[in-house]
Coordinates of C-alpha atoms in Angstrom, one line a residue:
Chain A
M2 CA 108.2 80.8 -184.1
T3 CA 107.4 84.5 -184.1
E4 CA 109.8 87.0 -186.0
V5 CA 110.0 90.7 -185.8
R6 CA 106.6 92.3 -185.4
G7 CA 105.1 93.6 -188.6
D8 CA 104.2 97.2 -189.4
L9 CA 101.0 98.6 -187.9
R10 CA 98.7 98.6 -190.9
L11 CA 95.5 100.2 -191.9
E12 CA 93.8 99.1 -195.2
L13 CA 91.1 101.5 -196.4
M14 CA 88.7 101.5 -199.4
A15 CA 90.1 104.2 -201.6
G16 CA 88.5 107.6 -201.8
E17 CA 88.6 111.2 -200.7
E18 CA 88.2 110.3 -196.9
A19 CA 90.7 107.6 -197.0
E20 CA 93.3 109.9 -198.5
A21 CA 92.5 112.5 -195.9
I22 CA 93.0 109.9 -193.1
A23 CA 96.3 109.0 -194.7
R24 CA 97.4 112.6 -194.6
A25 CA 96.4 113.0 -191.1
V26 CA 98.4 110.0 -190.0
E27 CA 101.4 111.1 -191.9
A28 CA 101.1 114.6 -190.2
L29 CA 101.7 112.8 -186.8
N30 CA 104.1 110.1 -187.8
P31 CA 106.8 111.1 -190.4
E32 CA 107.6 107.4 -190.8
A33 CA 104.1 106.5 -192.2
K34 CA 104.0 105.1 -195.7
V35 CA 101.1 104.9 -198.0
E36 CA 100.6 102.4 -200.7
E37 CA 97.9 102.3 -203.4
Y38 CA 96.1 99.2 -204.8
P39 CA 93.0 98.9 -207.1
G40 CA 90.3 100.2 -204.8
L41 CA 92.4 100.1 -201.7
L42 CA 94.7 102.4 -199.7
I43 CA 97.2 101.0 -197.3
I44 CA 98.8 103.1 -194.5
R45 CA 101.7 101.6 -192.6
V46 CA 103.8 102.8 -189.5
P47 CA 106.6 101.0 -187.9
A48 CA 105.6 98.4 -185.2
N49 CA 107.2 100.2 -182.4
S50 CA 105.3 103.5 -183.0
R51 CA 101.7 104.1 -183.0
M52 CA 99.1 105.0 -185.6
V53 CA 97.0 107.9 -184.6
I54 CA 94.1 109.3 -186.4
E55 CA 93.0 112.8 -185.1
R56 CA 89.5 114.0 -186.0
A57 CA 90.7 117.6 -186.2
R58 CA 93.4 116.8 -188.7
V59 CA 91.2 114.7 -190.8
E60 CA 88.6 117.6 -190.9
E61 CA 91.4 120.1 -191.8
E62 CA 92.4 117.9 -194.7
L63 CA 88.8 117.4 -195.9
G64 CA 87.6 121.0 -195.2
R65 CA 84.5 119.7 -193.6
A66 CA 83.2 117.9 -190.5
F67 CA 84.1 114.2 -190.2
N68 CA 82.8 111.5 -187.8
L69 CA 85.6 109.1 -187.0
R70 CA 83.1 106.2 -186.7
D71 CA 82.8 106.5 -190.4
I72 CA 86.1 105.0 -190.6
Q73 CA 84.0 101.7 -190.2
T74 CA 82.4 102.4 -193.6
M75 CA 85.8 102.0 -195.4
L76 CA 87.9 99.9 -193.1
A77 CA 89.0 96.8 -195.0
A78 CA 91.8 95.5 -192.7
F79 CA 94.0 96.5 -189.8
Y80 CA 97.0 95.0 -188.0
G81 CA 97.4 96.1 -184.5
Y82 CA 95.0 96.6 -181.6
W83 CA 92.6 99.5 -181.2
K84 CA 93.6 101.2 -178.1
E85 CA 91.3 104.0 -178.4
T86 CA 88.2 104.7 -180.6
S87 CA 86.9 107.9 -179.0
P88 CA 85.1 110.8 -180.9
D89 CA 88.3 112.7 -181.1
R90 CA 90.9 110.2 -182.0
W91 CA 91.5 106.6 -182.9
V92 CA 94.8 104.9 -181.9
L93 CA 96.1 101.7 -183.2
E94 CA 99.0 100.0 -181.4
W95 CA 100.5 96.6 -180.7
M96 CA 100.1 95.2 -177.3
E97 CA 102.6 96.3 -174.7
K98 CA 104.9 93.7 -173.6
Chain B
M29 CA 68.7 126.4 -180.8
A30 CA 71.3 123.6 -180.8
K31 CA 72.0 122.3 -184.2
K32 CA 71.0 118.6 -184.9
A33 CA 74.7 117.8 -185.6
D34 CA 75.7 119.1 -182.2
I35 CA 73.0 117.0 -180.4
R36 CA 74.3 113.9 -182.3
E37 CA 77.8 114.7 -181.3
A38 CA 76.9 115.1 -177.6
T39 CA 74.9 111.9 -177.6
L40 CA 77.7 110.1 -179.4
R41 CA 80.3 111.4 -176.8
Q42 CA 78.0 110.3 -173.9
L43 CA 77.4 106.9 -175.1
Y44 CA 81.1 106.3 -175.8
E45 CA 81.9 107.3 -172.4
N46 CA 79.2 105.4 -170.7
Y47 CA 79.3 102.2 -172.9
G48 CA 77.7 100.2 -170.1
L49 CA 74.5 102.0 -170.7
T50 CA 73.9 99.9 -173.7
T51 CA 75.4 96.6 -172.6
A52 CA 75.8 95.6 -168.9
D53 CA 73.0 98.0 -167.8
L54 CA 70.6 96.4 -170.2
E55 CA 71.1 93.0 -168.6
W56 CA 68.1 91.9 -166.4
E57 CA 67.2 88.8 -164.5
P58 CA 64.2 87.1 -166.1
S59 CA 61.2 86.8 -163.8
Y60 CA 58.3 85.4 -166.1
V61 CA 60.4 82.2 -167.0
S62 CA 63.6 80.8 -165.3
K63 CA 67.1 81.5 -166.5
D64 CA 67.5 77.9 -167.6
E65 CA 64.4 78.4 -170.0
V66 CA 66.0 81.4 -171.6
S67 CA 69.5 79.8 -171.8
P68 CA 69.5 76.0 -171.2
P69 CA 72.7 74.9 -169.4
E70 CA 73.7 72.7 -172.3
R71 CA 73.8 75.7 -174.6
R72 CA 76.0 77.7 -172.3
T73 CA 79.7 77.7 -172.1
R74 CA 81.4 74.9 -170.2
L75 CA 84.6 76.9 -169.8
P76 CA 85.4 77.6 -166.2
V77 CA 85.8 81.3 -166.7
K78 CA 85.7 83.3 -163.5
D79 CA 85.7 87.1 -164.7
W80 CA 83.9 88.2 -167.8
S81 CA 84.4 91.9 -167.2
K82 CA 87.8 91.6 -168.9
F83 CA 86.0 91.4 -172.2
E84 CA 85.3 94.8 -173.9
D85 CA 84.2 95.6 -177.4
P86 CA 87.0 97.8 -178.8
F87 CA 84.7 99.8 -181.0
R88 CA 82.1 100.4 -178.3
L89 CA 79.4 100.0 -180.9
F90 CA 75.8 100.9 -180.1
F91 CA 72.7 100.2 -182.0
E92 CA 71.8 103.7 -183.5
D93 CA 75.3 104.1 -184.7
Y94 CA 75.5 100.5 -186.1
V95 CA 72.4 101.3 -188.2
R96 CA 73.7 104.6 -189.5
V97 CA 77.1 103.3 -190.6
Q98 CA 75.7 100.0 -192.2
A99 CA 72.9 102.0 -194.1
E100 CA 75.7 104.0 -195.6
K101 CA 77.6 101.0 -196.7
E102 CA 74.4 99.3 -198.1
T103 CA 73.6 102.4 -200.1
V104 CA 77.1 102.4 -201.7
F105 CA 76.8 98.6 -202.6
H106 CA 73.2 99.0 -204.0
D107 CA 74.3 102.1 -206.0
A108 CA 77.2 99.9 -207.4
I109 CA 74.8 97.4 -208.6
R110 CA 72.4 99.9 -210.2
L111 CA 75.3 101.6 -211.9
A112 CA 76.5 98.2 -213.3
E113 CA 73.1 97.4 -214.4
R114 CA 72.6 100.7 -216.1
F115 CA 75.8 100.8 -218.0
G116 CA 76.0 97.1 -218.8
E117 CA 79.1 96.5 -216.9
A118 CA 78.7 92.6 -216.8
R119 CA 79.4 92.5 -220.6
R120 CA 82.9 94.0 -220.0
I121 CA 83.9 91.5 -217.2
N122 CA 86.3 88.8 -218.3
P123 CA 84.3 85.4 -218.7
R124 CA 87.2 83.7 -216.8
W125 CA 86.4 85.8 -213.8
I126 CA 82.6 85.3 -214.3
A127 CA 83.2 81.5 -214.2
G128 CA 84.8 81.9 -210.8
M129 CA 81.9 83.9 -209.5
K130 CA 79.6 81.1 -210.2
L131 CA 81.5 79.1 -207.7
Y132 CA 82.0 81.8 -205.2
Y133 CA 78.6 83.4 -204.5
P134 CA 76.7 80.2 -203.6
A135 CA 79.5 79.2 -201.1
V136 CA 79.9 82.6 -199.6
A137 CA 76.1 83.4 -199.3
Q138 CA 75.4 80.2 -197.5
S139 CA 78.5 80.6 -195.2
E140 CA 77.3 83.9 -194.0
A141 CA 73.9 82.6 -193.3
E142 CA 75.4 79.7 -191.2
A143 CA 77.5 82.2 -189.3
H144 CA 74.4 84.2 -188.6
R145 CA 72.8 81.1 -187.1
G146 CA 76.0 80.5 -185.0
H147 CA 76.0 84.0 -183.6
L148 CA 72.4 83.7 -182.6
G149 CA 73.6 81.2 -180.1
L150 CA 76.6 83.1 -178.9
S151 CA 74.7 86.4 -178.6
R152 CA 71.9 84.5 -176.5
H153 CA 74.0 82.4 -174.3
S154 CA 76.9 84.6 -173.8
P155 CA 78.0 85.0 -170.2
S156 CA 79.2 88.6 -170.9
P157 CA 76.7 91.3 -171.7
A158 CA 79.3 93.4 -173.8
L159 CA 80.2 90.1 -175.7
A160 CA 76.4 89.4 -176.2
M161 CA 76.0 92.8 -177.8
A162 CA 79.1 92.6 -180.1
S163 CA 77.9 89.1 -181.2
F164 CA 74.3 90.5 -181.8
Y165 CA 75.8 93.1 -184.1
Q166 CA 77.8 90.4 -185.8
L167 CA 74.8 88.2 -186.4
L168 CA 73.1 91.2 -188.1
D169 CA 76.1 91.6 -190.2
E170 CA 76.2 88.0 -191.2
L171 CA 72.6 88.1 -192.3
R172 CA 73.1 91.2 -194.3
H173 CA 76.2 89.7 -196.0
A174 CA 74.2 86.6 -197.0
Q175 CA 71.4 88.8 -198.3
N176 CA 73.8 91.0 -200.3
D177 CA 75.4 87.9 -201.9
V178 CA 71.9 86.7 -202.9
H179 CA 71.3 90.3 -204.2
A180 CA 74.5 90.1 -206.3
M181 CA 73.3 86.7 -207.7
R182 CA 70.0 88.3 -208.7
Y183 CA 72.1 90.8 -210.7
W184 CA 74.1 88.0 -212.3
V185 CA 71.3 85.9 -213.4
R186 CA 70.1 88.5 -215.9
Y187 CA 73.4 87.5 -217.7
I188 CA 74.3 83.9 -216.7
D189 CA 72.0 81.0 -216.0
E190 CA 74.0 78.9 -213.6
L191 CA 73.2 80.9 -210.4
K192 CA 69.5 80.4 -210.6
N193 CA 70.0 76.9 -209.0
W194 CA 72.4 78.1 -206.5
A195 CA 70.7 76.7 -203.4
Q196 CA 70.4 73.2 -204.8
I197 CA 74.1 73.5 -206.0
Y198 CA 75.2 74.4 -202.6
Q199 CA 73.5 71.5 -201.1
N200 CA 74.5 68.8 -203.6
F201 CA 77.3 69.9 -205.8
W202 CA 80.5 67.7 -205.3
A203 CA 82.9 70.5 -204.6
M204 CA 80.6 72.4 -202.4
Q205 CA 80.6 69.8 -199.8
V206 CA 83.9 71.0 -198.3
F207 CA 82.3 74.5 -197.8
R208 CA 79.1 72.9 -196.4
S209 CA 80.9 70.8 -194.0
L210 CA 82.8 73.7 -192.6
F211 CA 79.9 76.2 -192.6
E212 CA 77.3 74.0 -191.1
D213 CA 79.7 73.4 -188.1
M214 CA 79.1 77.2 -187.4
A215 CA 75.5 76.5 -186.4
T216 CA 76.4 73.5 -184.3
P217 CA 79.5 74.3 -182.1
S218 CA 80.1 72.2 -179.0
D219 CA 80.3 75.4 -177.0
P220 CA 79.6 79.2 -177.7
F221 CA 83.3 79.9 -177.4
E222 CA 84.1 77.2 -180.0
L223 CA 82.1 79.3 -182.4
V224 CA 84.4 82.3 -181.5
F225 CA 87.5 80.3 -182.6
H226 CA 85.7 79.0 -185.7
T227 CA 84.4 82.4 -187.0
N228 CA 86.2 85.2 -185.3
V229 CA 89.6 83.8 -184.9
A230 CA 90.3 81.2 -187.6
L231 CA 88.0 82.5 -190.3
E232 CA 88.0 86.2 -189.8
M233 CA 91.5 86.8 -188.5
G234 CA 93.1 84.0 -190.5
Y235 CA 91.3 84.0 -193.9
T236 CA 88.7 86.8 -194.6
N237 CA 91.5 89.2 -195.7
L238 CA 92.4 86.8 -198.4
L239 CA 88.8 86.4 -199.4
F240 CA 87.6 89.9 -199.0
V241 CA 90.7 92.1 -199.7
A242 CA 93.0 90.1 -202.0
A243 CA 90.1 88.6 -204.1
P244 CA 88.4 92.0 -204.6
T245 CA 91.6 93.6 -206.0
A246 CA 91.6 90.8 -208.5
G247 CA 88.0 91.3 -209.2
A248 CA 88.5 95.1 -209.8
A249 CA 91.5 94.2 -212.1
N250 CA 89.2 92.0 -214.1
G251 CA 86.3 94.5 -214.5
D252 CA 84.1 93.3 -211.7
R253 CA 83.6 96.4 -209.6
V254 CA 80.3 95.1 -208.0
F255 CA 82.3 92.2 -206.5
A256 CA 85.0 94.4 -205.3
Q257 CA 82.7 96.8 -203.6
L258 CA 80.6 94.1 -202.1
Q259 CA 83.5 92.1 -200.7
M260 CA 85.3 95.2 -199.3
S261 CA 82.2 96.3 -197.8
T262 CA 81.8 92.9 -196.2
Q263 CA 85.4 93.0 -194.9
S264 CA 84.7 96.4 -193.2
D265 CA 82.4 94.5 -191.0
E266 CA 84.8 91.6 -190.6
T267 CA 87.4 94.0 -189.1
R268 CA 84.9 94.6 -186.3
H269 CA 84.6 90.8 -186.0
I270 CA 88.3 90.3 -185.9
A271 CA 88.5 93.0 -183.0
L272 CA 85.9 90.9 -181.2
G273 CA 88.0 87.8 -181.6
Q274 CA 91.0 89.6 -180.4
A275 CA 89.3 90.9 -177.4
T276 CA 87.7 87.4 -176.5
L277 CA 91.0 85.6 -176.9
R278 CA 92.7 88.1 -174.7
A279 CA 89.8 87.9 -172.1
L280 CA 90.1 84.2 -172.0
L281 CA 93.9 83.9 -171.9
E282 CA 94.3 86.7 -169.2
Q283 CA 92.1 84.6 -166.7
E284 CA 93.9 83.6 -163.6
N285 CA 93.1 80.0 -164.2
R286 CA 94.1 80.0 -167.8
E287 CA 96.1 76.8 -167.4
E288 CA 92.8 75.0 -166.9
L289 CA 91.3 76.6 -170.1
L290 CA 94.4 76.2 -172.3
P291 CA 93.9 72.6 -173.5
T292 CA 90.4 73.3 -174.7
L293 CA 91.5 76.7 -176.3
Q294 CA 94.6 75.1 -178.0
Y295 CA 92.5 72.3 -179.5
W296 CA 90.0 74.8 -181.0
F297 CA 92.8 76.9 -182.3
D298 CA 94.5 73.9 -183.9
K299 CA 91.3 72.5 -185.2
W300 CA 89.7 75.6 -186.8
T301 CA 93.0 76.9 -188.3
W302 CA 93.3 73.5 -190.1
R303 CA 89.6 73.4 -191.1
H304 CA 89.8 76.7 -192.7
H305 CA 93.1 76.1 -194.4
R306 CA 91.6 73.1 -196.0
V307 CA 88.6 75.1 -197.3
F308 CA 90.3 78.4 -198.2
G309 CA 93.0 76.8 -200.1
V310 CA 90.1 76.1 -202.7
T311 CA 89.8 79.9 -203.0
G312 CA 93.4 80.1 -204.1
I313 CA 92.3 79.4 -207.6
F314 CA 90.5 82.9 -207.8
L315 CA 93.9 84.6 -207.6
D316 CA 96.0 82.0 -209.4
Y317 CA 93.6 80.8 -212.2
F318 CA 90.3 82.4 -212.8
A319 CA 91.8 85.9 -212.8
E320 CA 93.3 86.8 -216.1
N321 CA 94.8 90.0 -214.9
K322 CA 96.6 89.0 -211.8
T323 CA 97.2 91.1 -208.8
M324 CA 98.9 88.7 -206.4
S325 CA 99.4 85.1 -206.0
Y326 CA 97.7 82.9 -203.4
K327 CA 101.0 82.2 -202.0
E328 CA 101.8 85.9 -201.6
A329 CA 98.4 86.6 -200.2
F330 CA 98.8 83.6 -197.8
R331 CA 102.2 84.9 -196.5
K332 CA 101.0 88.5 -196.1
Y333 CA 97.6 87.9 -194.4
F334 CA 97.7 84.3 -193.0
I335 CA 101.4 84.0 -191.9
E336 CA 102.2 87.6 -191.0
G337 CA 98.8 88.9 -190.1
Y338 CA 97.3 85.9 -188.3
I339 CA 99.9 83.4 -187.1
Q340 CA 102.8 85.9 -186.3
G341 CA 100.4 88.6 -185.0
L342 CA 98.5 86.3 -182.7
L343 CA 101.5 84.4 -181.4
E344 CA 103.5 87.6 -180.7
D345 CA 100.9 88.5 -178.3
F346 CA 99.4 85.3 -177.0
E347 CA 102.4 82.8 -176.9
P348 CA 103.7 84.5 -173.8
L349 CA 100.2 83.6 -172.2
G350 CA 100.5 80.0 -173.3
L351 CA 99.1 79.7 -176.8
K352 CA 101.2 77.5 -179.0
P353 CA 101.5 77.7 -182.9
P354 CA 98.7 75.7 -184.3
R355 CA 99.4 71.9 -184.8
F356 CA 99.8 71.1 -188.5
L357 CA 101.3 74.6 -189.2
D358 CA 104.1 73.1 -191.1
D359 CA 101.6 71.1 -193.4
I360 CA 99.6 74.2 -193.9
V361 CA 102.6 76.2 -195.0
K362 CA 103.9 73.4 -197.2
E363 CA 100.5 73.0 -199.0
A364 CA 99.6 76.6 -199.4
E365 CA 103.0 77.7 -200.7
N366 CA 103.7 74.8 -203.1
Y367 CA 100.7 73.1 -204.5
Q368 CA 97.2 73.6 -202.9
S369 CA 95.7 76.0 -205.6
H370 CA 97.3 74.0 -208.4
Q371 CA 96.0 70.7 -207.2
V372 CA 92.5 72.2 -206.8
W373 CA 92.5 73.7 -210.3
K374 CA 93.7 70.4 -211.8
L375 CA 90.9 68.6 -210.0
A376 CA 88.3 71.0 -211.2
F377 CA 89.4 70.6 -214.7
Q378 CA 89.5 66.7 -214.4
Y379 CA 85.8 66.8 -213.4
N380 CA 84.8 69.6 -215.8
Y381 CA 82.1 67.3 -217.1
L382 CA 80.4 67.3 -213.6
N383 CA 80.8 71.0 -213.1
Y384 CA 78.5 74.0 -213.5
F385 CA 81.2 76.6 -213.8
E386 CA 83.8 76.6 -216.4
T387 CA 87.4 75.8 -216.0
F388 CA 90.2 75.9 -218.6
P389 CA 93.9 75.1 -219.1
P390 CA 96.2 77.9 -218.0
T391 CA 97.5 80.0 -221.0
E392 CA 101.2 80.5 -221.8
K393 CA 101.0 83.8 -220.1
D394 CA 99.4 82.3 -217.1
R395 CA 102.1 79.6 -217.0
A396 CA 105.0 82.1 -217.1
W397 CA 103.4 83.8 -214.2
L398 CA 102.8 80.7 -212.2
R399 CA 106.4 79.5 -212.7
E400 CA 107.6 82.9 -211.6
K401 CA 105.5 82.7 -208.4
Y402 CA 105.7 78.9 -207.7
P403 CA 109.2 77.7 -208.9
N404 CA 108.1 74.0 -208.7
W405 CA 105.0 74.5 -210.7
D406 CA 106.1 72.4 -213.6
Q407 CA 106.9 69.3 -211.3
V408 CA 103.5 69.8 -209.4
V409 CA 101.1 70.3 -212.5
G410 CA 102.9 71.5 -215.5
W411 CA 103.4 68.1 -216.8
Y412 CA 99.5 67.6 -216.6
W413 CA 98.8 70.7 -218.6
E414 CA 101.3 69.6 -221.2
Q415 CA 99.5 66.3 -221.7
V416 CA 96.3 68.4 -222.1
D417 CA 98.1 70.5 -224.7
Q418 CA 98.9 67.3 -226.6
G419 CA 95.3 66.3 -226.9
D420 CA 94.7 64.3 -223.8
P421 CA 91.2 65.4 -222.5
G422 CA 92.6 65.4 -218.9
I423 CA 89.4 64.0 -217.6
V424 CA 89.1 61.5 -214.8
Q425 CA 86.1 59.1 -215.0
G426 CA 84.5 57.9 -211.8
L427 CA 84.3 59.6 -208.5
P428 CA 87.2 60.2 -206.3
L429 CA 87.9 59.1 -202.8
I430 CA 86.7 61.8 -200.4
C431 CA 88.0 62.7 -197.0
N432 CA 85.6 61.8 -194.2
L433 CA 86.4 64.8 -192.2
C434 CA 86.7 67.7 -194.6
Q435 CA 84.6 66.2 -197.5
F436 CA 86.9 67.3 -200.1
P437 CA 88.6 64.8 -202.6
I438 CA 91.8 63.4 -201.4
V439 CA 94.4 65.1 -203.7
Y440 CA 97.0 66.4 -201.5
N441 CA 100.2 64.5 -200.6
P442 CA 102.5 66.3 -198.1
E443 CA 104.9 63.2 -198.3
D444 CA 106.1 64.3 -201.7
P445 CA 105.8 68.1 -202.2
D446 CA 107.9 67.9 -205.4
R447 CA 105.6 65.7 -207.2
P448 CA 102.3 65.5 -205.1
T449 CA 100.3 64.1 -207.9
N450 CA 102.4 61.0 -208.6
G451 CA 99.7 58.8 -207.1
S452 CA 101.7 57.6 -204.3
F453 CA 99.9 59.5 -201.5
R454 CA 99.7 58.0 -198.0
L455 CA 96.2 57.2 -197.1
R456 CA 95.3 57.8 -193.4
T457 CA 92.6 55.5 -192.1
T458 CA 90.8 55.1 -188.7
R459 CA 88.4 52.4 -187.6
Y460 CA 85.5 53.5 -185.7
N461 CA 82.4 51.6 -184.9
G462 CA 83.2 48.8 -187.3
R463 CA 83.7 51.1 -190.2
T464 CA 86.9 52.5 -191.9
Y465 CA 87.2 56.1 -192.4
Y466 CA 89.5 57.8 -194.8
F467 CA 91.4 61.1 -194.4
C468 CA 93.4 63.4 -196.8
S469 CA 95.7 64.6 -194.1
D470 CA 97.0 64.2 -190.5
G471 CA 94.9 67.3 -189.6
C472 CA 91.7 65.9 -190.8
Q473 CA 92.4 62.5 -189.1
Y474 CA 93.4 64.3 -185.7
I475 CA 90.1 66.2 -185.6
F476 CA 88.0 63.1 -186.4
E477 CA 89.8 61.0 -183.7
H478 CA 89.0 63.8 -181.1
E479 CA 85.3 63.9 -182.1
P480 CA 84.3 60.9 -183.9
E481 CA 80.8 60.9 -182.7
K482 CA 80.3 64.3 -184.3
Y483 CA 81.9 63.5 -187.8
A484 CA 81.3 59.7 -188.2
H485 CA 77.8 60.1 -189.5
A486 CA 78.5 62.5 -192.4
K487 CA 78.7 60.5 -195.7
T488 CA 80.7 61.6 -198.6
L489 CA 79.2 62.1 -202.0
T490 CA 81.0 59.0 -203.3
E491 CA 79.6 56.9 -200.3
L492 CA 76.2 58.0 -201.2
V493 CA 76.6 56.9 -204.7
I494 CA 77.9 53.5 -203.6
E495 CA 75.0 53.1 -201.3
G496 CA 72.6 53.8 -204.2
K497 CA 71.2 56.9 -202.6
V498 CA 72.5 59.2 -205.3
P499 CA 72.4 58.3 -209.1
A500 CA 75.7 56.7 -210.4
S501 CA 75.4 58.0 -213.9
V502 CA 76.9 61.3 -215.2
E503 CA 73.5 62.5 -216.2
G504 CA 71.8 61.3 -213.0
L505 CA 74.4 63.0 -210.9
R506 CA 74.3 66.3 -212.8
E507 CA 70.6 66.3 -212.2
Y508 CA 70.9 65.5 -208.6
M509 CA 73.3 68.5 -208.2
G510 CA 71.1 70.9 -210.0
L511 CA 73.2 71.2 -213.2
E512 CA 71.5 71.8 -216.5
P513 CA 72.9 70.6 -219.9
G514 CA 75.6 72.8 -221.4
W515 CA 76.8 74.1 -218.0
G516 CA 80.4 73.7 -217.0
G517 CA 83.1 72.2 -219.3
N518 CA 86.1 74.0 -220.8
L519 CA 85.6 77.7 -221.2
F520 CA 88.0 78.1 -224.0
E521 CA 85.8 75.8 -226.1
K522 CA 82.7 77.8 -225.5
P523 CA 81.1 80.5 -227.7
V524 CA 81.2 83.0 -224.8
W525 CA 84.9 82.9 -224.8
K526 CA 85.2 83.4 -228.7
E527 CA 82.9 86.4 -228.3
W528 CA 84.9 87.9 -225.5
L529 CA 88.1 87.6 -227.6
A530 CA 86.4 89.2 -230.6
S531 CA 85.1 92.1 -228.3
Q532 CA 88.6 92.5 -226.9
R533 CA 90.1 92.8 -230.6
E534 CA 87.5 95.4 -231.5
G535 CA 88.6 97.3 -228.3

């Protein structure tokens, strides 16, 4: 039934903070891809890697403090499992086999 | 002096690292009353689960932070409504889309309210404190969503009349019964963990992305930013509920005695995946028909969110633990990818004299797009719209036969996907307690035969009419359903559509 595992994916309501998160993901994962839809920003990385959002990098992009828990104010969809949601970084991965 | 932000930061860190402080450590043994009075045995789970410590909330949410995050989201939504009101946005929204909103809001507002009731039960009778807390946040979410949907209807009734009767319409309108049947099941699960399969697994993992992400992009493309903002904001809570569903499923399937649990879990997975497919197929018409500016087809959204996100995503992880693909998956794919939304739209037009929202024949531009997305569209329904083009009103007199399980008219026919409307559908029947029950599909019949005592008593609208409990005339039926004269019908024949076309020409 199952085919190749799909990309890890984060779908965020578009805006300044979503763009900063996309750039922070790209900084750590050169394979990251960002797509824009009306009102929506989609970030994908290959299934066999991981999506890491580091607070320090988001803050650098924004030029101000950012609380990672505010991701919940713009999180429209995700594909993967949250392996970490600590104050310093959030990590999305597929389950290890 | 420490800055306020630094204190917040330190508290956040402490709570994150000591999540037990706000969950397991808050548990206490009741002393004023017995435990059975707080949580009667019949309301608790019957699953023989040995170890509940395996469940953990992936977001480690705690109340103070919940309030802060949700308040921010509510502020944005309320501002969106204020802006829309201030600058008269409603007048710049395509009336085709507005017709869809008349159907959408009553159904969704009430579904949220029923999910709230369901999670009151799970939160109170959960055997795991961490799950009880996660479910508690969810029940607050569901209530907020219901209120936000009602607030959106308050905004809309300034411009359109139909939503003023939304509660009566939800109770009695013919096409609402499929929603009602599904959503009222949320408040009456056989087991608290059946609710998790109903809401968190099948609804939220399987279908809310279609409803709250795909549909809002279509809303935005048709000028309705209030809808887009509201639904995306709702979905940002659903993501937490999805994580809760993932964590619960994992905790259940990683039990040492999972072989003992599997038959029940598999039945719930099969049942709720089918039930939601039956209902959410109805929402395919928002993407495929109501939206004039289209962003994606129901088929594309179904593949992306349902097949890739839900089915493949879940099975990749849980098939090794014994979960099998949902029974009837082949029927689900066949219907969703070939004809489900077209059948629903045709049916809605056939009964447009019994509707409160407007329907309309697809335009030439719509049809070109539909043929591109659904190569067999002409065989499925194109021929019907050609008859309408040639002056046939396309109306059906009399009430349809309605499925005794899902409460939707029997219009699908998986036996003949190329021409499912040729009238040769295979009717499925079951005798129970001296009565014959009719079903639209193998899926609905299978569920009925597993739980006849639960579903046998729900009469369909057609049965109520035959028994004389509901008026048999068009006028009487409309009144029973809460419909006022002039509501419903063909949008393209109404002044509001001509005014819209004129305003578009003026630019």
